[in-house]
mmCIF file of C-alpha atoms and ligand atoms in Angstrom:
data_model
loop_
_atom_site.group_PDB
_atom_site.id
_atom_site.type_symbol
_atom_site.label_atom_id
_atom_site.label_comp_id
_atom_site.label_asym_id
_atom_site.label_seq_id
_atom_site.Cartn_x
_atom_site.Cartn_y
_atom_site.Cartn_z
ATOM 1 C CA UNK A 459 155.351 243.142 -2.321
ATOM 2 C CA UNK A 460 155.800 245.004 -5.603
ATOM 3 C CA UNK A 461 158.822 247.242 -4.883
ATOM 4 C CA UNK A 462 158.848 250.913 -5.833
ATOM 5 C CA UNK A 463 161.685 250.292 -8.268
ATOM 6 C CA UNK A 464 163.851 247.475 -9.610
ATOM 7 C CA UNK A 465 166.638 247.582 -12.213
ATOM 8 C CA UNK A 466 166.236 245.235 -15.181
ATOM 9 C CA UNK A 467 169.316 243.318 -16.340
ATOM 10 C CA UNK A 468 169.720 240.365 -18.685
ATOM 11 C CA UNK A 469 172.476 238.071 -19.871
ATOM 12 C CA UNK A 470 173.713 240.953 -22.079
ATOM 13 C CA UNK A 471 174.832 242.995 -19.037
ATOM 14 C CA UNK A 472 176.297 239.877 -17.388
ATOM 15 C CA UNK A 473 178.349 239.035 -20.463
ATOM 16 C CA UNK A 474 179.506 242.629 -20.893
ATOM 17 C CA UNK A 475 180.802 242.753 -17.305
ATOM 18 C CA UNK A 476 182.535 239.380 -17.643
ATOM 19 C CA UNK A 477 184.227 240.498 -20.848
ATOM 20 C CA UNK A 478 185.625 243.573 -19.074
ATOM 21 C CA UNK A 479 186.792 241.497 -16.092
ATOM 22 C CA UNK A 480 188.532 239.052 -18.408
ATOM 23 C CA UNK A 481 190.154 241.856 -20.392
ATOM 24 C CA UNK A 482 192.091 242.895 -17.306
ATOM 25 C CA UNK A 483 191.272 246.595 -17.939
ATOM 26 C CA UNK A 484 188.642 247.499 -15.384
ATOM 27 C CA UNK A 485 189.159 251.209 -14.628
ATOM 28 C CA UNK A 486 188.329 254.013 -17.087
ATOM 29 C CA UNK A 487 189.142 252.767 -20.580
ATOM 30 C CA UNK A 488 187.632 251.892 -23.961
ATOM 31 C CA UNK A 489 184.194 250.950 -22.580
ATOM 32 C CA UNK A 490 183.838 254.424 -21.068
ATOM 33 C CA UNK A 491 184.660 255.980 -24.446
ATOM 34 C CA UNK A 492 182.081 253.825 -26.200
ATOM 35 C CA UNK A 493 179.464 254.568 -23.562
ATOM 36 C CA UNK A 494 180.125 258.307 -23.929
ATOM 37 C CA UNK A 495 179.714 258.160 -27.708
ATOM 38 C CA UNK A 496 176.442 256.230 -27.416
ATOM 39 C CA UNK A 497 175.124 258.613 -24.771
ATOM 40 C CA UNK A 498 176.029 261.698 -26.813
ATOM 41 C CA UNK A 499 174.147 260.251 -29.797
ATOM 42 C CA UNK A 500 171.152 259.527 -27.574
ATOM 43 C CA UNK A 501 171.019 263.171 -26.486
ATOM 44 C CA UNK A 502 171.774 264.610 -29.915
ATOM 45 C CA UNK A 503 174.927 266.415 -28.726
ATOM 46 C CA UNK A 504 178.542 266.153 -29.871
ATOM 47 C CA UNK A 505 180.070 265.518 -26.426
ATOM 48 C CA UNK A 506 179.280 263.343 -23.423
ATOM 49 C CA UNK A 507 181.661 262.856 -20.495
ATOM 50 C CA UNK A 508 181.160 259.984 -18.067
ATOM 51 C CA UNK A 509 181.744 260.592 -14.372
ATOM 52 C CA UNK A 510 181.249 258.767 -11.084
ATOM 53 C CA UNK A 511 177.697 259.965 -10.273
ATOM 54 C CA UNK A 512 174.954 262.423 -11.090
ATOM 55 C CA UNK A 513 176.131 264.504 -8.163
ATOM 56 C CA UNK A 514 179.691 264.776 -9.481
ATOM 57 C CA UNK A 515 178.261 265.532 -12.950
ATOM 58 C CA UNK A 516 176.427 268.569 -11.523
ATOM 59 C CA UNK A 517 179.420 269.670 -9.463
ATOM 60 C CA UNK A 518 181.873 269.458 -12.371
ATOM 61 C CA UNK A 519 179.426 271.145 -14.769
ATOM 62 C CA UNK A 520 179.178 274.090 -12.363
ATOM 63 C CA UNK A 521 182.969 274.251 -11.961
ATOM 64 C CA UNK A 522 183.501 274.058 -15.730
ATOM 65 C CA UNK A 523 181.240 277.096 -16.105
ATOM 66 C CA UNK A 524 183.348 278.968 -13.564
ATOM 67 C CA UNK A 525 180.709 279.085 -10.837
ATOM 68 C CA UNK A 526 181.966 279.543 -7.298
ATOM 69 C CA UNK A 527 181.972 281.742 -4.182
ATOM 70 C CA UNK A 528 179.903 284.919 -4.527
ATOM 71 C CA UNK A 529 177.718 283.503 -7.293
ATOM 72 C CA UNK A 530 174.027 282.667 -7.125
ATOM 73 C CA UNK A 531 172.403 279.764 -8.941
ATOM 74 C CA UNK A 532 168.631 279.631 -9.391
ATOM 75 C CA UNK A 533 167.023 276.221 -9.006
ATOM 76 C CA UNK A 534 163.926 274.402 -7.808
ATOM 77 C CA UNK A 535 163.289 273.561 -4.144
ATOM 78 C CA UNK A 536 161.431 270.385 -5.157
ATOM 79 C CA UNK A 537 164.175 267.972 -6.195
ATOM 80 C CA UNK A 538 166.704 265.516 -4.837
ATOM 81 C CA UNK A 539 169.180 267.167 -2.466
ATOM 82 C CA UNK A 540 172.111 266.713 -4.911
ATOM 83 C CA UNK A 541 170.820 269.486 -7.187
ATOM 84 C CA UNK A 542 171.306 272.155 -4.532
ATOM 85 C CA UNK A 543 174.213 270.517 -2.699
ATOM 86 C CA UNK A 544 176.323 270.603 -5.855
ATOM 87 C CA UNK A 545 175.883 274.387 -5.869
ATOM 88 C CA UNK A 546 176.911 274.654 -2.205
ATOM 89 C CA UNK A 547 179.975 272.477 -2.911
ATOM 90 C CA UNK A 548 181.279 275.125 -5.329
ATOM 91 C CA UNK A 549 180.864 277.853 -2.710
ATOM 92 C CA UNK A 550 177.987 279.445 -4.629
ATOM 93 C CA UNK A 551 174.520 279.986 -3.184
ATOM 94 C CA UNK A 552 171.401 278.157 -4.405
ATOM 95 C CA UNK A 553 168.374 280.452 -4.806
ATOM 96 C CA UNK A 554 165.065 278.614 -4.765
ATOM 97 C CA UNK A 555 162.178 279.510 -7.064
ATOM 98 C CA UNK A 556 158.773 277.915 -6.468
ATOM 99 C CA UNK A 557 157.312 275.279 -8.779
ATOM 100 C CA UNK A 558 154.419 274.992 -11.184
ATOM 101 C CA UNK A 559 151.718 272.807 -9.559
ATOM 102 C CA UNK A 560 150.845 271.077 -12.854
ATOM 103 C CA UNK A 561 154.333 269.925 -13.888
ATOM 104 C CA UNK A 562 156.076 270.048 -10.450
ATOM 105 C CA UNK A 563 158.989 271.757 -12.277
ATOM 106 C CA UNK A 564 160.410 275.232 -11.657
ATOM 107 C CA UNK A 565 157.854 277.943 -12.529
ATOM 108 C CA UNK A 566 159.471 280.052 -15.274
ATOM 109 C CA UNK A 567 157.176 282.992 -14.486
ATOM 110 C CA UNK A 568 158.888 283.363 -11.083
ATOM 111 C CA UNK A 569 162.506 283.189 -12.261
ATOM 112 C CA UNK A 570 163.004 286.806 -13.381
ATOM 113 C CA UNK A 571 162.156 288.156 -9.909
ATOM 114 C CA UNK A 572 164.913 285.975 -8.384
ATOM 115 C CA UNK A 573 167.679 287.272 -10.664
ATOM 116 C CA UNK A 574 170.254 289.572 -9.021
ATOM 117 C CA UNK A 575 173.612 290.928 -10.215
ATOM 118 C CA UNK A 576 175.198 287.817 -8.657
ATOM 119 C CA UNK A 577 173.070 285.309 -10.583
ATOM 120 C CA UNK A 578 175.223 283.183 -12.873
ATOM 121 C CA UNK A 579 173.198 280.100 -13.736
ATOM 122 C CA UNK A 580 169.824 278.352 -13.709
ATOM 123 C CA UNK A 581 169.509 274.644 -12.943
ATOM 124 C CA UNK A 582 166.098 273.421 -14.070
ATOM 125 C CA UNK A 583 165.334 269.843 -12.987
ATOM 126 C CA UNK A 584 163.328 267.611 -15.321
ATOM 127 C CA UNK A 585 161.495 266.068 -12.404
ATOM 128 C CA UNK A 586 160.024 262.560 -12.643
ATOM 129 C CA UNK A 587 161.030 262.403 -16.345
ATOM 130 C CA UNK A 588 159.211 265.476 -17.679
ATOM 131 C CA UNK A 589 161.321 268.271 -19.166
ATOM 132 C CA UNK A 590 160.943 271.693 -17.522
ATOM 133 C CA UNK A 591 159.638 274.711 -19.486
ATOM 134 C CA UNK A 592 162.870 274.979 -21.476
ATOM 135 C CA UNK A 593 161.583 277.456 -24.084
ATOM 136 C CA UNK A 594 160.854 280.062 -21.404
ATOM 137 C CA UNK A 595 163.937 279.147 -19.347
ATOM 138 C CA UNK A 596 166.349 279.431 -22.305
ATOM 139 C CA UNK A 597 164.799 282.777 -23.244
ATOM 140 C CA UNK A 598 165.312 284.173 -19.713
ATOM 141 C CA UNK A 599 168.857 282.785 -19.604
ATOM 142 C CA UNK A 600 169.763 284.366 -22.931
ATOM 143 C CA UNK A 601 168.256 287.717 -21.953
ATOM 144 C CA UNK A 602 170.269 287.797 -18.701
ATOM 145 C CA UNK A 603 173.439 286.068 -19.908
ATOM 146 C CA UNK A 604 173.002 283.066 -17.614
ATOM 147 C CA UNK A 605 174.383 279.548 -17.947
ATOM 148 C CA UNK A 606 171.799 276.743 -18.056
ATOM 149 C CA UNK A 607 172.688 273.405 -16.466
ATOM 150 C CA UNK A 608 169.940 270.830 -16.866
ATOM 151 C CA UNK A 609 169.532 268.353 -14.043
ATOM 152 C CA UNK A 610 168.325 265.567 -16.326
ATOM 153 C CA UNK A 611 169.064 262.790 -13.797
ATOM 154 C CA UNK A 612 165.485 261.498 -14.088
ATOM 155 C CA UNK A 613 164.883 262.299 -17.747
ATOM 156 C CA UNK A 614 167.138 260.295 -20.058
ATOM 157 C CA UNK A 615 165.277 259.954 -23.368
ATOM 158 C CA UNK A 616 162.678 262.641 -22.544
ATOM 159 C CA UNK A 617 161.737 265.082 -25.309
ATOM 160 C CA UNK A 618 160.629 268.699 -25.356
ATOM 161 C CA UNK A 619 158.904 268.780 -28.709
ATOM 162 C CA UNK A 620 161.767 267.255 -30.749
ATOM 163 C CA UNK A 621 164.633 268.133 -28.437
ATOM 164 C CA UNK A 622 166.121 265.599 -26.037
ATOM 165 C CA UNK A 623 166.848 266.263 -22.387
ATOM 166 C CA UNK A 624 170.463 267.349 -22.032
ATOM 167 C CA UNK A 625 170.594 269.168 -25.393
ATOM 168 C CA UNK A 626 169.515 272.648 -24.215
ATOM 169 C CA UNK A 627 172.276 273.646 -21.812
ATOM 170 C CA UNK A 628 174.933 271.537 -20.154
ATOM 171 C CA UNK A 629 173.125 268.284 -19.332
ATOM 172 C CA UNK A 630 173.742 266.274 -16.179
ATOM 173 C CA UNK A 631 172.505 262.693 -15.904
ATOM 174 C CA UNK A 632 172.608 260.030 -13.200
ATOM 175 C CA UNK A 633 173.071 256.310 -13.777
ATOM 176 C CA UNK A 634 172.182 255.335 -10.210
ATOM 177 C CA UNK A 635 170.434 251.981 -9.724
ATOM 178 C CA UNK A 636 166.889 253.396 -9.680
ATOM 179 C CA UNK A 637 167.209 255.658 -12.729
ATOM 180 C CA UNK A 638 165.705 254.812 -16.142
ATOM 181 C CA UNK A 639 169.012 253.293 -17.224
ATOM 182 C CA UNK A 640 171.767 252.414 -14.782
ATOM 183 C CA UNK A 641 175.391 251.439 -14.392
ATOM 184 C CA UNK A 642 175.041 250.907 -10.611
ATOM 185 C CA UNK A 643 176.489 254.317 -9.851
ATOM 186 C CA UNK A 644 177.532 256.779 -12.521
ATOM 187 C CA UNK A 645 176.861 260.083 -14.192
ATOM 188 C CA UNK A 646 177.117 261.775 -17.570
ATOM 189 C CA UNK A 647 177.636 265.357 -18.691
ATOM 190 C CA UNK A 648 176.374 266.329 -22.150
ATOM 191 C CA UNK A 649 177.333 269.492 -24.015
ATOM 192 C CA UNK A 650 177.607 271.064 -27.453
ATOM 193 C CA UNK A 651 180.588 273.108 -26.248
ATOM 194 C CA UNK A 652 183.974 271.400 -26.745
ATOM 195 C CA UNK A 653 185.599 273.715 -24.175
ATOM 196 C CA UNK A 654 183.156 272.594 -21.469
ATOM 197 C CA UNK A 655 183.701 268.946 -22.439
ATOM 198 C CA UNK A 656 187.488 269.335 -22.245
ATOM 199 C CA UNK A 657 187.338 271.185 -18.933
ATOM 200 C CA UNK A 658 185.128 268.507 -17.399
ATOM 201 C CA UNK A 659 187.464 265.771 -18.678
ATOM 202 C CA UNK A 660 190.367 267.459 -16.901
ATOM 203 C CA UNK A 661 188.430 268.015 -13.657
ATOM 204 C CA UNK A 662 187.343 264.366 -13.671
ATOM 205 C CA UNK A 663 190.895 263.100 -13.567
ATOM 206 C CA UNK A 664 193.184 265.302 -11.451
ATOM 207 C CA UNK A 665 193.540 267.997 -14.121
ATOM 208 C CA UNK A 666 195.614 265.616 -16.172
ATOM 209 C CA UNK A 667 195.644 265.209 -19.955
ATOM 210 C CA UNK A 668 199.037 263.499 -20.095
ATOM 211 C CA UNK A 669 199.657 261.025 -17.308
ATOM 212 C CA UNK A 670 201.428 262.591 -14.274
ATOM 213 C CA UNK A 671 201.254 266.131 -15.695
ATOM 214 C CA UNK A 672 198.566 268.184 -13.939
ATOM 215 C CA UNK A 673 197.250 271.413 -15.463
ATOM 216 C CA UNK A 674 194.744 272.320 -12.755
ATOM 217 C CA UNK A 675 193.206 271.172 -9.493
ATOM 218 C CA UNK A 676 191.028 268.173 -10.275
ATOM 219 C CA UNK A 677 189.432 265.138 -8.695
ATOM 220 C CA UNK A 678 189.051 261.433 -9.196
ATOM 221 C CA UNK A 679 185.451 261.322 -10.423
ATOM 222 C CA UNK A 680 186.042 258.703 -13.130
ATOM 223 C CA UNK A 681 183.698 255.933 -14.171
ATOM 224 C CA UNK A 682 185.038 252.370 -14.425
ATOM 225 C CA UNK A 683 184.867 250.226 -17.561
ATOM 226 C CA UNK A 684 182.825 247.711 -15.537
ATOM 227 C CA UNK A 685 180.121 250.331 -15.061
ATOM 228 C CA UNK A 686 180.390 251.662 -18.609
ATOM 229 C CA UNK A 687 179.936 248.174 -20.067
ATOM 230 C CA UNK A 688 176.629 247.863 -18.183
ATOM 231 C CA UNK A 689 175.597 251.389 -19.143
ATOM 232 C CA UNK A 690 176.334 250.765 -22.813
ATOM 233 C CA UNK A 691 174.057 247.715 -22.873
ATOM 234 C CA UNK A 692 171.387 249.723 -21.050
ATOM 235 C CA UNK A 693 171.553 252.533 -23.637
ATOM 236 C CA UNK A 694 170.621 249.938 -26.240
ATOM 237 C CA UNK A 695 167.593 248.951 -24.151
ATOM 238 C CA UNK A 696 166.415 252.467 -23.319
ATOM 239 C CA UNK A 697 163.831 252.739 -26.101
ATOM 240 C CA UNK A 698 162.191 249.472 -25.033
ATOM 241 C CA UNK A 699 162.360 250.431 -21.338
ATOM 242 C CA UNK A 700 160.733 253.780 -22.060
ATOM 243 C CA UNK A 701 157.955 252.122 -24.073
ATOM 244 C CA UNK A 702 157.227 249.905 -21.079
ATOM 245 C CA UNK A 703 157.125 252.877 -18.685
ATOM 246 C CA UNK A 704 154.781 254.758 -21.045
ATOM 247 C CA UNK A 705 152.572 251.690 -21.343
ATOM 248 C CA UNK A 706 152.343 251.373 -17.556
ATOM 249 C CA UNK A 707 151.609 255.082 -17.140
ATOM 250 C CA UNK A 708 148.868 254.906 -19.788
ATOM 251 C CA UNK A 709 147.365 251.901 -17.994
ATOM 252 C CA UNK A 710 147.283 253.824 -14.700
ATOM 253 C CA UNK A 711 145.828 256.887 -16.460
ATOM 254 C CA UNK A 712 143.031 254.756 -17.897
ATOM 255 C CA UNK A 713 142.193 252.638 -14.891
ATOM 256 C CA UNK A 714 142.946 254.584 -11.718
ATOM 257 C CA UNK A 715 139.716 256.287 -10.686
ATOM 258 C CA UNK A 716 139.839 256.909 -6.947
ATOM 259 C CA UNK A 717 138.097 260.207 -6.121
ATOM 260 C CA UNK A 718 140.790 261.262 -3.626
ATOM 261 C CA UNK A 719 143.611 260.857 -6.139
ATOM 262 C CA UNK A 720 144.932 263.252 -8.805
ATOM 263 C CA UNK A 721 146.923 261.674 -11.639
ATOM 264 C CA UNK A 722 149.991 263.226 -13.321
ATOM 265 C CA UNK A 723 149.566 265.799 -16.081
ATOM 266 C CA UNK A 724 151.788 265.714 -19.161
ATOM 267 C CA UNK A 725 152.364 269.121 -20.733
ATOM 268 C CA UNK A 726 151.410 269.331 -24.432
ATOM 269 C CA UNK A 727 154.209 268.477 -26.883
ATOM 270 C CA UNK A 728 156.372 266.781 -24.270
ATOM 271 C CA UNK A 729 157.527 263.196 -24.050
ATOM 272 C CA UNK A 730 157.451 262.379 -20.337
ATOM 273 C CA UNK A 731 159.537 259.246 -19.684
ATOM 274 C CA UNK A 732 157.881 258.427 -16.349
ATOM 275 C CA UNK A 733 160.903 257.919 -14.176
ATOM 276 C CA UNK A 734 158.167 258.192 -11.550
ATOM 277 C CA UNK A 735 154.380 257.986 -11.754
ATOM 278 C CA UNK A 736 153.163 260.385 -9.106
ATOM 279 C CA UNK A 737 149.747 260.592 -7.483
ATOM 280 C CA UNK A 738 148.589 263.585 -5.499
ATOM 281 C CA UNK A 739 146.587 262.761 -2.382
ATOM 282 C CA UNK A 740 145.480 265.272 0.241
ATOM 283 C CA UNK A 741 148.170 265.628 2.904
ATOM 284 C CA UNK A 742 145.780 264.383 5.609
ATOM 285 C CA UNK A 743 145.300 261.082 3.744
ATOM 286 C CA UNK A 744 148.709 260.367 2.243
ATOM 287 C CA UNK A 745 150.200 258.320 5.087
ATOM 288 C CA UNK A 746 147.047 256.199 5.351
ATOM 289 C CA UNK A 747 147.027 255.700 1.566
ATOM 290 C CA UNK A 748 150.635 254.488 1.644
ATOM 291 C CA UNK A 749 149.794 252.160 4.539
ATOM 292 C CA UNK A 750 146.814 250.623 2.731
ATOM 293 C CA UNK A 751 148.786 250.227 -0.507
ATOM 294 C CA UNK A 752 151.584 248.462 1.380
ATOM 295 C CA UNK A 753 148.988 246.171 2.977
ATOM 296 C CA UNK A 754 147.776 245.371 -0.558
ATOM 297 C CA UNK A 755 151.341 244.497 -1.610
ATOM 298 C CA UNK A 756 152.183 247.737 -3.417
ATOM 299 C CA UNK A 757 155.347 249.614 -2.483
ATOM 300 C CA UNK A 758 155.233 253.408 -2.674
ATOM 301 C CA UNK A 759 157.650 256.235 -1.970
ATOM 302 C CA UNK A 760 157.609 259.970 -1.362
ATOM 303 C CA UNK A 761 159.828 261.977 -3.714
ATOM 304 C CA UNK A 762 160.379 264.322 -1.881
ATOM 305 C CA UNK A 763 158.912 264.855 1.593
ATOM 306 C CA UNK A 764 160.642 268.224 2.198
ATOM 307 C CA UNK A 765 161.477 271.097 -0.134
ATOM 308 C CA UNK A 766 165.253 271.536 0.041
ATOM 309 C CA UNK A 767 165.245 274.764 2.109
ATOM 310 C CA UNK A 768 163.243 272.875 4.790
ATOM 311 C CA UNK A 769 166.048 270.309 5.190
ATOM 312 C CA UNK A 770 167.893 270.670 8.508
ATOM 313 C CA UNK A 771 171.205 271.717 6.981
ATOM 314 C CA UNK A 772 169.600 274.399 4.815
ATOM 315 C CA UNK A 773 167.665 275.767 7.792
ATOM 316 C CA UNK A 774 170.883 275.826 9.744
ATOM 317 C CA UNK A 775 172.547 277.983 7.073
ATOM 318 C CA UNK A 776 169.639 280.407 7.118
ATOM 319 C CA UNK A 777 167.096 279.398 4.462
ATOM 320 C CA UNK A 778 163.522 280.434 5.354
ATOM 321 C CA UNK A 779 162.027 280.785 1.850
ATOM 322 C CA UNK A 780 158.308 281.285 1.216
ATOM 323 C CA UNK A 781 157.488 278.458 -1.247
ATOM 324 C CA UNK A 782 153.784 277.697 -0.895
ATOM 325 C CA UNK A 783 153.453 275.434 -3.941
ATOM 326 C CA UNK A 784 156.517 273.310 -3.143
ATOM 327 C CA UNK A 785 155.337 272.999 0.471
ATOM 328 C CA UNK A 786 151.899 271.806 -0.589
ATOM 329 C CA UNK A 787 153.091 269.441 -3.324
ATOM 330 C CA UNK A 788 155.741 267.830 -1.122
ATOM 331 C CA UNK A 789 152.979 267.035 1.396
ATOM 332 C CA UNK A 790 150.765 265.403 -1.257
ATOM 333 C CA UNK A 791 152.905 263.337 -3.656
ATOM 334 C CA UNK A 792 153.029 259.547 -3.594
ATOM 335 C CA UNK A 793 154.921 257.486 -6.182
ATOM 336 C CA UNK A 794 153.652 254.168 -7.540
ATOM 337 C CA UNK A 795 155.885 251.469 -9.055
ATOM 338 C CA UNK A 796 156.205 252.108 -12.827
ATOM 339 C CA UNK A 797 159.492 250.347 -13.691
ATOM 340 C CA UNK A 798 159.748 248.377 -16.959
ATOM 341 C CA UNK A 799 159.745 244.928 -15.334
ATOM 342 C CA UNK A 800 156.167 245.173 -14.004
ATOM 343 C CA UNK A 801 153.884 242.420 -15.317
ATOM 344 C CA UNK A 802 150.243 242.795 -16.387
ATOM 345 C CA UNK A 803 149.278 241.125 -13.113
ATOM 346 C CA UNK A 804 151.384 243.684 -11.197
ATOM 347 C CA UNK A 805 149.661 246.542 -13.026
ATOM 348 C CA UNK A 806 146.205 245.189 -12.181
ATOM 349 C CA UNK A 807 147.239 244.656 -8.569
ATOM 350 C CA UNK A 808 148.440 248.271 -8.333
ATOM 351 C CA UNK A 809 145.250 249.688 -9.894
ATOM 352 C CA UNK A 810 143.000 247.551 -7.701
ATOM 353 C CA UNK A 811 144.953 248.569 -4.602
ATOM 354 C CA UNK A 812 144.631 252.277 -5.430
ATOM 355 C CA UNK A 813 140.956 252.117 -6.388
ATOM 356 C CA UNK A 814 140.223 250.071 -3.270
ATOM 357 C CA UNK A 815 141.690 252.558 -0.786
ATOM 358 C CA UNK A 816 139.255 253.666 1.919
ATOM 359 C CA UNK A 817 140.151 257.196 2.943
ATOM 360 C CA UNK A 818 137.950 259.219 5.290
HETATM 361 C C1 LIG B 854 169.537 260.897 -8.751
HETATM 362 C C2 LIG B 854 169.517 262.384 -8.849
HETATM 363 C C3 LIG B 854 170.677 263.158 -8.714
HETATM 364 C C4 LIG B 854 171.999 262.616 -8.246
HETATM 365 O O1 LIG B 854 172.470 261.521 -8.900
HETATM 366 P P1 LIG B 854 173.459 260.473 -8.167
HETATM 367 O O2 LIG B 854 173.897 259.618 -9.309
HETATM 368 O O3 LIG B 854 172.645 259.756 -7.153
HETATM 369 O O4 LIG B 854 174.568 261.252 -7.555
HETATM 370 C C5 LIG B 854 170.586 264.511 -8.916
HETATM 371 N N1 LIG B 854 169.428 265.101 -9.226
HETATM 372 C C6 LIG B 854 168.281 264.411 -9.337
HETATM 373 C C7 LIG B 854 167.024 265.124 -9.700
HETATM 374 C C8 LIG B 854 168.285 263.014 -9.145
HETATM 375 O O5 LIG B 854 167.138 262.345 -9.238
#
């Protein structure tokens, strides 16, 4: 079975981890600093702060912008749960705006109508590796004085014209095992604002600049040097990994030709980094398609089967939003394996499996 995703490590990561182990300094230390500097350069920003996960990156970014109880934060319903949960964790309220059916990202034309006097921030998500409509989103944010926090967990290395993901607002990245580069678990916050960077650094480590002096309430959301050593090697491999993903996506674009399947659309001027390659299949056929692909040795996954306000906890706290596009898309998406380690034989197997599906 070709799995839906698989991280790709070599002897470089193994040696980097061993070197940290042998150094005796395994918690946050010099490797984290080096990883941050490399990540900041990658995103074209002056500051990057490493944290324990993408979720804690989002949470601390919101806190550093002063968002909390009584505030509203506009975001997309079609994302991983962490995007909205991080807002709830601060005591603020996520407000869901429907998505654009071509890009699957938040529809900028619907944002203005969701803005109230309580709105403080917008969290666009660069879903599947394609940057959201940041020109329109930044314009709305500036007009209304709103903070922009990019959920770039799936989009490291993606470009909007010439601008990298994480360079528009405060960027939040994940280094979870399935992401385009990984440190096992981990997260990164990118910003051009030194005050935000400093605030996040304090929040990450018990509000402490000088050991055992605590300036504010903080957390232990640090990254270890073991993780950072892996992440640093992976940063060096990102360009090659992305080339592989783009190659695989182009192969699928060229060769997948099943009449029941719609292939992904890349918006003009954008560099999609294909964290996921997503097919759309009519809701009545999706489960059968996944079953036949599995029988042909191709793993698939559904990112994500429910818009966030349809999740049990969100229903329990009163969400009943009308989100027709997110509802339809979540019923139709099916992800194919697109990770860098796929071989030519894997790619042919995937294409043959898709083109050979028999759907009534
Ligand atoms: C992975 C992911 C996160 C959370 O990252 P973790 O490192 O798993 O905490 C947040 N948002 C999106 C869109 C993600 O894909």
